[in-house]
Amino acid sequence: MEVLLVLRLCCNCTYALLYKPIDRVTRSTLVLHDLLKHTPKDHPDFPLLQDALRISQNFLSSINEEIDPRRTAVTTPKGEARQLVKDGFLVEVSESSRKLRHVFLFTDLLLCAKMKKTSVGRHQQYECKWYIPLADLTFQTLDDTDSSPSIQVLPEYEIEEMKIKISVLKSEIQKEKKAPKGQSRVERLRKKMNEQESWLLLHSPTIPFRIHNKHGKSYHFLLSSDYERSEWRESIQKLQKKDLQTCLLSSVELQVLTSSCFKLRTVHNIPVTSNKDDEETPGLYGFLHVIVHSAKGFKESANLYCTLEVDSYGYFVSKAKTRVFRDTTEPHWNEEFEIELEGSLYLRILCYENCYDKSMLNKDDNEIVDKIMGKGQVQLDPQTVQSKNWHMDVIEMNGIKVEFSMKFTSRDLSLKRTPSKKQSGVFGVKINVVTKRERSKVPYIVRQCIEEVEKRGIDEVGIYRISGVATDIQALKITFDTNTKDILVMLSDMDINAIAGTLKLYFRELPEPLLTDRLYPAFMEGIALSDPAAKENCMMHLLRSLPDPNLMTFLPLLEHLKRVAEKEPINKMSLHNLATVFGPTLLRPSESEIAKGQHITSASDIWSHDVMAQVQVLLYYLQHPPISFAELKRNTLYFSTDV
């Protein structure tokens, strides 16, 4: 009888003992261990002793600073190991605002936590925001009536501007590292870059990921990558196939579990550049050319396509999409894409089955309802991809094999303007040579591409931002260069993003920028003026100073881009977005000017230092009232054209 009283006393006092000095908890744990050893399993107090011992052991483990760093589990109420399966940083929509959370997936529950603010010198701790037993977790179905939380999505130009600011900071940090006594400034710049990258990580994701507690409320995350959303969903569903029971944690159990997260976590820092060691690879900057050849291994015919994702600024984004290959088990796309890399380390390929069932359409913006058939990723090894030859590879995913090739062009090379050796074409040929040969005021290629985009592409989401298929763009380039009579038929049949890409490529490959090398320093100075009247006079004077073929091409392009922006509610392309796309293309100096060192020391510095100014120059003209060529030339009589 006395033994039973001791047992009951130990069990009832365990929770109180957790808050006593550590040595008392340790002694109690040893006593509990011995009592449990001598208590029959069928005794009514045996489960209570088990729970008391488990809680005590977990408490001691959570505060033990010498804990094994490889530890990946805690003990469940049943005495089983609660294993950490996956963790990572996700953006949660909470109270109509974005919050960065650390989410932990255990074998029997999903826990959402945030890092507590602690004073200097104290150990970091997590605070649990909520948890859902996996037995109670469901993914919200497409016929749910619950409305999505209201969340503001920032204009894309703000995201792009922040990326440019981060690029500028990276360049400044590299310069300060080489400077004497530059270490203190490096630390300040790193801190500022961390703040900007964290802001980007918080505001970039737009893909919804909603989960639901069948006994309570719903939770809404935003992700930047469908690959990542699929990984979380699959990991949870795999665990749910087991015979799971609802687990309700007491406040103390929840505290112990949350404390253990700090030791168990596999992702220690938010994925930003400023958290990386200097020795870590900085990733690739430039353009990755990818050809998606084919896929095999599908068991049934379906309508299939692939998307490509790459990482930049700490998160993955979708960059390209193949055509849908219909009713097949062996699609042969053979499509080439040019993908811009910004510190990228990985390429991901996702294979989808296209869904045509209108009842499956989701009310959530950006929701992808097509079925993911497989997904995989490859590391972008600089030694492998930076050769002149194509590198062929295969990604295996769920029994499916996708064959692709890739090669990489560094930013220094990709920013070069290389004049064409053949002056009979239009690409890489000076604009005055082309207009004189054609006896036209505006090059034929510019007129035709603008006309086709306005005819059937002005409502296209992401027009001029989304890459066209590189093989289609190259086909159009060859056709325009050889002056084929079938160009109009070819344009009418071609994907509109390829036509938009051809127009961008034409301006990018001009041997001299449309707004000329000679005027480039003046444009940079003019856009920096703070006085509105002085800026207006300077910027209009610079337009008057352009050669006639350049000005007469620039003005219709300007009005065309304004018409595209008028459809922003449909095509999502604002004046800021269009200025971001076209600004560097129309202003970036030629290679000969860079070599002179008049403006910028290296091609990579163009990106990090002058892109913001190039974007602002074009944006200034896009936001300006209509500009007439005749009016500009009339005013030439009253102004000097010397710059």
XYZ file of C-alpha atoms in Angstrom:
643
model
C 0.000 0.000 0.000
C 2.821 2.375 0.842
C 4.416 1.634 -2.534
C 1.204 2.616 -4.308
C 1.021 5.870 -2.382
C 4.611 6.653 -3.400
C 3.749 5.859 -7.035
C 0.706 8.126 -7.039
C 2.653 10.885 -5.313
C 5.439 10.685 -7.895
C 2.976 10.846 -10.771
C 0.987 13.758 -9.349
C 4.097 15.763 -8.531
C 5.943 15.296 -11.797
C 4.613 18.468 -13.433
C 5.496 20.523 -10.379
C 8.964 19.000 -10.218
C 9.687 20.155 -13.782
C 10.003 23.659 -12.464
C 12.309 22.723 -9.541
C 16.093 22.739 -9.705
C 17.587 20.358 -12.234
C 19.206 18.074 -9.667
C 15.820 17.305 -8.063
C 14.336 16.474 -11.472
C 17.305 14.232 -12.176
C 16.886 12.349 -8.869
C 13.146 11.979 -9.454
C 13.806 10.600 -12.913
C 16.085 7.930 -11.468
C 13.482 7.024 -8.842
C 10.751 6.812 -11.485
C 12.977 4.622 -13.611
C 13.511 2.165 -10.718
C 9.838 2.166 -9.741
C 8.803 1.481 -13.310
C 11.226 -1.427 -13.462
C 9.531 -3.099 -10.467
C 5.905 -2.266 -11.340
C 3.828 -4.888 -13.219
C 2.683 -3.737 -16.673
C -0.924 -4.545 -15.835
C -0.849 -2.326 -12.731
C -3.192 0.723 -13.101
C -0.331 3.082 -12.200
C 2.070 1.731 -14.837
C 0.879 4.151 -17.625
C 1.120 7.082 -15.201
C 4.679 6.173 -14.305
C 5.534 5.875 -18.015
C 4.156 9.362 -18.705
C 5.972 10.844 -15.717
C 9.278 9.290 -16.755
C 8.871 10.395 -20.384
C 8.129 14.005 -19.433
C 11.058 14.129 -17.048
C 13.458 12.685 -19.631
C 12.270 15.107 -22.319
C 12.671 18.031 -19.968
C 16.222 17.042 -19.093
C 17.085 16.538 -22.770
C 15.707 19.924 -23.796
C 17.834 21.826 -21.264
C 20.957 19.712 -21.600
C 23.502 21.786 -23.480
C 25.595 18.711 -24.211
C 22.727 17.077 -26.092
C 23.733 14.985 -29.113
C 23.351 17.308 -32.158
C 22.337 14.349 -34.279
C 19.269 13.746 -32.110
C 16.142 13.813 -34.316
C 13.348 12.575 -32.041
C 11.484 13.029 -28.770
C 9.228 10.567 -26.979
C 5.438 10.502 -27.574
C 2.820 9.878 -24.859
C 2.811 6.215 -25.920
C 6.535 5.958 -25.307
C 7.288 5.936 -29.047
C 9.829 8.113 -30.813
C 8.344 11.314 -32.280
C 10.678 11.746 -35.248
C 11.326 15.053 -36.996
C 10.656 14.377 -40.691
C 10.986 17.836 -42.246
C 11.357 21.471 -41.258
C 11.761 24.775 -43.022
C 10.835 28.450 -43.168
C 7.420 29.288 -44.648
C 5.453 32.518 -44.976
C 2.147 32.335 -43.085
C -0.747 34.706 -43.705
C -1.865 35.678 -40.214
C -4.233 38.550 -39.442
C -3.976 39.727 -43.079
C -0.210 40.121 -42.885
C 2.776 37.969 -43.788
C 4.722 36.282 -40.998
C 7.880 34.208 -41.406
C 7.444 30.939 -39.518
C 9.576 27.870 -38.872
C 7.386 24.824 -39.545
C 8.243 21.383 -38.113
C 6.706 18.168 -39.443
C 6.884 15.310 -36.939
C 5.677 11.745 -37.429
C 2.357 12.538 -35.717
C 1.862 16.320 -35.861
C 2.671 19.576 -37.654
C 3.976 22.406 -35.483
C 4.270 26.074 -36.487
C 6.692 28.185 -34.449
C 8.370 31.567 -34.424
C 11.700 32.515 -32.941
C 11.410 34.414 -29.669
C 13.261 37.678 -29.255
C 16.016 37.119 -26.711
C 18.573 39.417 -25.147
C 22.206 39.253 -26.199
C 24.027 36.242 -24.795
C 20.891 34.202 -24.126
C 20.031 31.047 -26.051
C 17.456 31.362 -28.830
C 14.072 29.764 -28.214
C 10.970 28.990 -30.233
C 7.415 29.950 -29.382
C 4.687 27.608 -30.640
C 1.988 29.454 -32.623
C -0.157 26.359 -33.240
C 0.005 22.654 -33.955
C -2.242 20.110 -35.718
C -2.183 16.357 -35.104
C -1.716 14.694 -38.496
C -4.758 12.543 -37.755
C -6.843 15.760 -37.793
C -5.081 17.510 -40.699
C -6.740 17.836 -44.102
C -5.888 19.807 -47.228
C -8.675 22.152 -48.141
C -10.566 20.858 -51.123
C -11.535 22.848 -54.197
C -15.195 23.123 -53.162
C -14.440 24.775 -49.817
C -16.593 27.787 -49.123
C -14.104 29.454 -46.793
C -12.646 32.545 -48.366
C -8.910 33.019 -48.537
C -7.381 35.543 -46.145
C -7.038 39.018 -47.596
C -3.376 39.628 -48.334
C -1.752 42.435 -50.279
C 0.481 41.339 -53.144
C 3.228 43.852 -53.902
C 3.712 45.075 -57.479
C 6.386 43.082 -59.246
C 8.496 46.168 -59.916
C 8.989 46.617 -56.147
C 10.315 43.064 -55.931
C 12.639 43.692 -58.900
C 13.875 46.975 -57.443
C 14.734 45.236 -54.180
C 16.700 42.586 -56.093
C 18.692 45.326 -57.787
C 19.411 47.011 -54.433
C 20.667 43.684 -53.072
C 22.898 43.257 -56.141
C 24.365 46.710 -55.513
C 25.091 45.799 -51.878
C 26.774 42.539 -52.908
C 29.050 44.458 -55.244
C 29.893 47.011 -52.532
C 30.693 44.235 -50.047
C 33.132 42.629 -52.488
C 34.895 45.965 -53.007
C 35.094 46.712 -49.278
C 36.648 43.285 -48.605
C 39.604 44.323 -50.753
C 39.903 47.762 -49.186
C 42.152 48.397 -46.155
C 40.166 48.731 -42.929
C 36.956 47.893 -44.784
C 35.812 45.144 -42.410
C 33.608 47.371 -40.217
C 31.798 48.698 -43.285
C 31.411 45.138 -44.593
C 29.538 44.189 -41.411
C 27.197 47.175 -41.777
C 26.547 46.321 -45.412
C 25.908 42.667 -44.533
C 23.368 43.692 -41.912
C 21.582 45.922 -44.403
C 21.624 43.163 -47.039
C 20.203 40.691 -44.512
C 17.290 43.055 -43.868
C 16.623 43.477 -47.591
C 16.889 39.761 -48.375
C 14.588 38.931 -45.451
C 12.070 41.448 -46.816
C 12.306 39.788 -50.235
C 11.850 36.323 -48.739
C 8.736 37.524 -46.931
C 7.049 39.390 -49.795
C 7.899 37.300 -52.873
C 5.862 34.080 -52.349
C 2.397 34.017 -53.978
C 1.496 30.297 -54.354
C -1.128 29.345 -51.732
C -0.762 26.283 -49.507
C -3.762 25.800 -47.208
C -4.160 23.221 -44.461
C -7.110 22.582 -42.200
C -7.726 21.160 -38.757
C -10.957 19.217 -39.134
C -11.880 20.183 -35.571
C -10.969 23.839 -35.903
C -9.539 26.570 -38.101
C -7.598 26.735 -41.345
C -4.065 27.984 -41.903
C -2.765 29.688 -45.012
C 0.847 29.692 -46.209
C 2.376 31.343 -49.277
C 5.182 29.614 -51.169
C 7.280 30.701 -54.137
C 7.646 27.211 -55.614
C 5.105 24.559 -56.594
C 7.927 22.033 -56.097
C 8.168 23.050 -52.430
C 4.389 22.922 -51.946
C 4.313 19.446 -53.460
C 7.120 18.279 -51.123
C 5.241 19.415 -47.998
C 1.972 17.896 -49.199
C 3.581 14.555 -50.120
C 5.514 14.309 -46.841
C 2.338 14.863 -44.816
C 0.244 12.454 -46.897
C 2.894 9.738 -46.606
C 2.786 9.963 -42.799
C -1.029 9.989 -42.816
C -1.090 6.550 -44.458
C -0.004 5.107 -41.109
C -2.469 4.308 -38.337
C -2.357 7.681 -36.574
C -4.251 8.621 -33.441
C -5.121 12.159 -32.422
C -2.520 13.427 -29.961
C -3.475 16.221 -27.595
C -0.496 17.801 -25.853
C -0.647 19.316 -22.397
C 0.862 22.771 -21.956
C 4.001 21.259 -20.445
C 4.327 18.648 -23.224
C 3.917 21.368 -25.821
C 6.560 23.484 -24.091
C 8.982 20.566 -24.004
C 8.350 19.726 -27.669
C 8.744 23.366 -28.753
C 11.997 23.652 -26.776
C 13.319 20.512 -28.449
C 12.738 22.060 -31.896
C 15.810 24.236 -31.450
C 17.963 21.115 -31.111
C 16.138 19.023 -33.683
C 15.920 21.536 -36.534
C 17.772 20.773 -39.754
C 17.312 24.269 -41.251
C 19.139 26.673 -38.943
C 18.950 30.014 -40.765
C 16.618 31.706 -43.187
C 17.989 31.063 -46.705
C 19.591 34.413 -47.468
C 23.027 35.187 -48.915
C 24.137 37.140 -45.863
C 23.848 33.953 -43.764
C 26.282 32.062 -45.983
C 29.955 31.632 -45.220
C 32.414 33.358 -47.543
C 33.765 29.945 -48.533
C 30.368 28.782 -49.825
C 29.826 28.898 -53.564
C 28.138 32.170 -54.595
C 26.121 30.479 -57.342
C 25.948 31.267 -61.041
C 25.168 34.671 -62.569
C 24.267 34.813 -66.226
C 22.053 32.800 -68.552
C 21.331 29.074 -68.481
C 20.240 27.611 -71.807
C 18.066 24.523 -71.285
C 16.603 22.191 -73.901
C 13.827 19.954 -72.572
C 13.998 17.015 -74.975
C 11.545 14.298 -73.946
C 10.130 12.141 -71.168
C 9.174 8.498 -70.801
C 7.835 6.157 -68.139
C 4.196 7.283 -68.095
C 1.747 4.406 -67.653
C -1.193 6.094 -69.395
C -1.589 8.662 -72.165
C -2.037 12.196 -70.906
C -1.608 15.864 -71.826
C 1.854 16.610 -70.455
C 4.110 19.613 -69.936
C 7.134 20.634 -67.840
C 8.045 23.726 -65.855
C 11.567 24.836 -64.873
C 12.494 26.437 -61.542
C 15.786 27.942 -60.363
C 16.809 29.428 -57.022
C 17.767 33.049 -56.509
C 17.854 35.316 -53.445
C 17.135 32.339 -51.183
C 14.004 30.954 -52.832
C 12.935 29.108 -55.986
C 10.887 30.669 -58.786
C 9.296 29.230 -61.912
C 11.123 30.488 -65.009
C 9.821 28.575 -68.027
C 7.109 26.209 -69.258
C 7.002 23.845 -72.225
C 4.047 23.422 -74.540
C 1.419 20.831 -73.641
C 2.130 17.585 -75.535
C -1.280 15.973 -75.936
C -2.493 12.396 -75.449
C 0.867 10.632 -75.206
C 3.019 8.447 -72.946
C 6.273 9.695 -74.537
C 6.214 13.473 -75.077
C 8.965 14.963 -77.285
C 9.106 18.696 -76.585
C 12.621 19.569 -77.837
C 12.134 23.165 -76.648
C 14.971 25.481 -75.672
C 14.748 28.156 -72.988
C 17.061 30.938 -71.866
C 16.834 31.356 -68.093
C 18.479 34.217 -66.220
C 20.422 33.060 -63.159
C 20.999 35.287 -60.136
C 23.275 33.361 -57.787
C 21.567 30.088 -58.684
C 22.725 26.666 -57.462
C 19.960 24.313 -58.618
C 17.650 23.619 -61.551
C 14.319 21.929 -60.859
C 12.055 20.263 -63.417
C 8.409 19.500 -62.673
C 6.263 17.351 -64.984
C 2.491 17.985 -64.996
C -0.628 16.443 -66.422
C -2.749 19.234 -67.870
C -6.227 19.331 -66.296
C -9.198 20.368 -68.426
C -11.934 19.622 -65.883
C -13.454 23.050 -65.211
C -14.894 21.821 -61.904
C -11.314 21.488 -60.657
C -10.578 25.192 -61.041
C -9.548 26.721 -57.723
C -10.754 30.098 -56.567
C -7.339 30.943 -55.083
C -5.125 33.143 -57.236
C -1.972 31.450 -58.509
C -3.337 28.010 -57.593
C -1.999 25.313 -59.888
C -4.603 22.581 -60.175
C -2.790 20.446 -62.746
C -1.491 17.161 -61.364
C 2.243 16.860 -60.679
C 3.365 13.576 -62.235
C 6.968 13.881 -61.060
C 9.642 16.323 -59.987
C 13.413 16.394 -59.565
C 16.394 18.718 -59.331
C 20.045 18.864 -60.379
C 22.877 20.912 -58.942
C 24.337 23.487 -61.311
C 27.992 22.495 -61.199
C 30.004 25.399 -62.684
C 32.645 23.058 -64.114
C 29.981 21.029 -65.913
C 27.715 23.755 -67.318
C 30.322 26.443 -68.066
C 31.693 24.656 -71.115
C 30.909 25.743 -74.677
C 29.268 22.401 -75.382
C 25.820 21.253 -74.372
C 25.707 18.943 -71.338
C 22.998 16.263 -71.571
C 21.411 14.863 -68.417
C 18.405 12.869 -67.169
C 16.228 13.521 -64.121
C 14.405 10.497 -62.738
C 11.141 11.155 -60.914
C 8.565 8.608 -59.743
C 9.537 6.176 -62.482
C 9.519 8.977 -65.095
C 12.706 10.021 -66.889
C 13.011 13.532 -68.328
C 15.892 14.102 -70.735
C 17.337 17.597 -71.059
C 20.487 19.485 -72.084
C 21.973 22.672 -70.694
C 24.836 25.108 -71.086
C 25.695 28.329 -69.291
C 26.784 31.794 -70.425
C 28.288 34.058 -67.752
C 26.856 37.513 -67.213
C 30.051 39.156 -68.481
C 29.640 37.407 -71.829
C 25.855 37.655 -72.019
C 25.924 41.453 -71.528
C 28.215 42.034 -74.481
C 26.847 43.684 -77.619
C 28.530 41.883 -80.481
C 28.157 43.410 -83.988
C 27.076 40.973 -86.675
C 29.678 39.994 -89.271
C 26.907 39.810 -91.865
C 25.567 43.284 -92.583
C 22.817 41.914 -94.833
C 20.580 40.967 -91.874
C 18.989 43.036 -89.117
C 20.266 41.481 -85.859
C 23.574 42.950 -84.691
C 23.433 45.610 -87.438
C 23.335 49.352 -86.732
C 19.807 50.723 -86.830
C 20.622 53.466 -89.358
C 22.042 50.833 -91.740
C 18.835 48.789 -91.519
C 16.438 51.710 -91.987
C 18.467 53.039 -94.929
C 18.476 49.612 -96.625
C 14.740 49.151 -96.008
C 13.981 52.773 -96.914
C 11.881 53.003 -93.754
C 11.723 55.226 -90.694
C 11.354 52.295 -88.270
C 12.925 48.841 -88.827
C 10.480 46.311 -90.297
C 11.116 43.844 -87.439
C 10.076 46.425 -84.834
C 6.899 47.365 -86.706
C 5.828 43.750 -87.264
C 6.511 42.536 -83.728
C 4.678 45.499 -82.172
C 1.724 44.980 -84.528
C 1.477 41.252 -83.707
C 1.727 41.813 -79.935
C -1.005 44.461 -80.046
C -3.169 42.203 -82.225
C -3.177 39.098 -79.993
C -0.725 39.473 -77.104
C -1.702 42.620 -75.266
C -3.929 40.622 -72.886
C -1.316 37.888 -72.354
C -0.312 37.601 -68.675
C 3.367 38.519 -68.303
C 3.831 39.650 -71.919
C 7.508 40.694 -72.398
C 8.360 39.255 -68.961
C 7.734 35.548 -69.618
C 10.399 33.948 -71.805
C 9.407 32.564 -75.178
C 10.784 29.256 -76.411
C 14.390 29.926 -77.487
C 14.129 27.683 -80.568
C 11.098 29.689 -81.776
C 12.938 32.978 -81.186
C 15.969 31.709 -83.101
C 13.713 30.616 -85.964
C 12.194 34.108 -86.130
C 15.643 35.684 -85.935
C 16.860 33.656 -88.916
C 13.721 34.489 -90.869
C 14.006 38.237 -90.263
C 17.741 38.129 -91.060
C 17.181 36.353 -94.393
C 14.154 38.471 -95.327
C 11.973 35.440 -96.005
C 8.687 36.272 -97.691
C 6.829 33.912 -95.362
C 7.490 36.050 -92.271
C 3.868 37.237 -91.936
C 2.519 33.685 -92.006
C 5.200 32.593 -89.552
C 4.352 35.451 -87.166
C 0.643 34.618 -87.200
C 1.355 30.985 -86.242
C 4.064 31.677 -83.657
C 3.570 31.763 -79.881
C 3.176 35.404 -78.830
C 5.852 35.160 -76.122
C 8.353 34.107 -78.799
C 7.467 37.219 -80.840
C 7.852 39.439 -77.772
C 11.168 37.708 -77.059
C 12.336 38.348 -80.626
C 11.708 42.086 -80.255
C 13.679 42.161 -76.982
C 16.502 40.164 -78.583
C 16.692 42.611 -81.507
C 17.275 45.569 -79.182
C 19.631 43.557 -76.987
C 21.826 42.604 -79.948
C 22.097 46.075 -81.459
C 25.850 46.860 -81.702
C 25.045 50.160 -79.985
C 22.094 50.749 -77.616
C 19.040 52.452 -79.083
C 19.657 55.484 -76.844
C 23.346 55.478 -77.967
C 26.717 55.174 -76.258
C 27.458 58.850 -76.756
C 24.490 60.023 -74.704
C 24.667 57.345 -72.028
C 26.581 59.434 -69.405
C 24.157 62.328 -69.956
C 21.119 60.068 -69.441
C 22.644 58.856 -66.179
C 23.233 62.438 -65.028
C 19.840 63.681 -66.209
C 17.792 61.076 -64.388
C 19.673 61.893 -61.174
C 18.602 65.578 -61.228
C 16.342 66.505 -58.310
C 14.783 69.652 -59.769
C 11.723 68.611 -61.880
C 12.026 71.487 -64.372
C 15.753 70.901 -64.894
C 15.145 67.183 -65.330
C 12.368 67.801 -67.878
C 14.563 70.137 -69.942
C 17.522 67.762 -69.806
C 15.585 64.572 -70.649
C 13.745 66.195 -73.584
C 16.996 67.727 -74.826
C 18.593 64.266 -74.800
C 15.783 62.857 -76.945
C 16.267 65.666 -79.444
C 19.945 64.759 -79.550
C 19.284 61.190 -80.721
C 19.854 60.322 -84.389
C 16.586 60.354 -86.340
C 16.355 56.541 -86.894
C 16.895 55.942 -83.171
C 14.349 58.553 -82.089
C 11.756 57.485 -84.644
C 12.084 53.889 -83.415
C 12.067 54.790 -79.732
C 8.891 56.913 -79.814
C 6.528 54.269 -81.318
C 8.040 51.654 -78.994
C 7.295 53.995 -76.080
C 3.641 54.412 -77.094
C 3.325 50.665 -77.643
C 4.575 49.913 -74.120
C 2.125 52.466 -72.722
C -0.726 50.657 -74.493
C 0.472 47.360 -73.029
C 0.488 48.903 -69.530
C -3.088 50.137 -70.010
C -4.073 46.451 -69.861
C -2.236 45.903 -66.568
C -5.345 44.557 -64.755
C -5.354 41.715 -67.317
C -1.703 41.204 -68.343
C -0.137 42.168 -64.962
C 2.468 44.327 -66.737
C 2.716 47.825 -65.271
C 4.877 50.674 -66.554
C 7.398 49.769 -63.836
C 7.496 46.137 -64.988
C 7.994 47.123 -68.624
C 10.710 49.628 -67.684
C 12.485 46.855 -65.752
C 12.376 44.583 -68.809
C 13.325 47.125 -71.492
C 15.421 49.746 -69.633
C 18.745 47.857 -69.616
C 18.104 46.565 -73.142
C 17.680 50.052 -74.581
C 20.440 51.777 -72.586
C 23.191 49.259 -71.722
C 26.457 50.515 -73.310
C 28.202 48.531 -76.008
C 31.277 46.415 -75.272
C 33.604 48.982 -76.877
C 32.382 51.706 -74.529
C 32.776 49.442 -71.499
C 36.328 48.619 -72.557
C 37.193 52.309 -72.637
C 36.294 52.480 -68.976
C 34.327 55.663 -69.521
C 31.262 54.497 -67.625
C 31.737 51.181 -65.829
C 34.717 49.022 -65.070
C 33.250 45.603 -65.896
C 30.190 44.089 -67.498
C 28.980 42.622 -64.224
C 29.037 46.087 -62.642
C 26.477 47.223 -65.207
C 23.960 44.999 -63.503
C 24.759 45.907 -59.957
C 25.279 49.659 -60.340
C 23.476 51.090 -63.366
C 20.414 48.926 -63.891
C 18.329 50.978 -61.453
C 19.221 54.163 -63.306
C 18.558 52.534 -66.710
C 15.113 51.442 -65.515
C 14.377 54.919 -64.172
C 15.308 56.577 -67.486
C 12.804 54.504 -69.448
C 10.184 54.832 -66.702
C 10.518 58.615 -66.894
C 9.604 58.598 -70.579
C 6.842 56.018 -70.085
C 5.210 58.213 -67.431
C 5.602 61.341 -69.578
C 2.704 62.683 -71.689
C 2.866 61.650 -75.382
C 6.023 62.898 -77.084
C 5.787 64.010 -80.714
C 8.743 63.637 -83.087
C 7.685 66.789 -84.979
C 7.360 68.803 -81.760
C 10.772 67.665 -80.573
C 12.380 68.634 -83.856
C 10.630 72.031 -83.870
C 12.113 72.725 -80.461
C 15.554 71.829 -81.811
C 15.612 75.313 -83.361
C 15.683 76.815 -79.876
C 18.128 74.450 -78.219
C 21.689 73.418 -78.961
C 22.041 69.746 -79.867
C 25.545 69.472 -78.409
C 25.663 67.249 -75.346
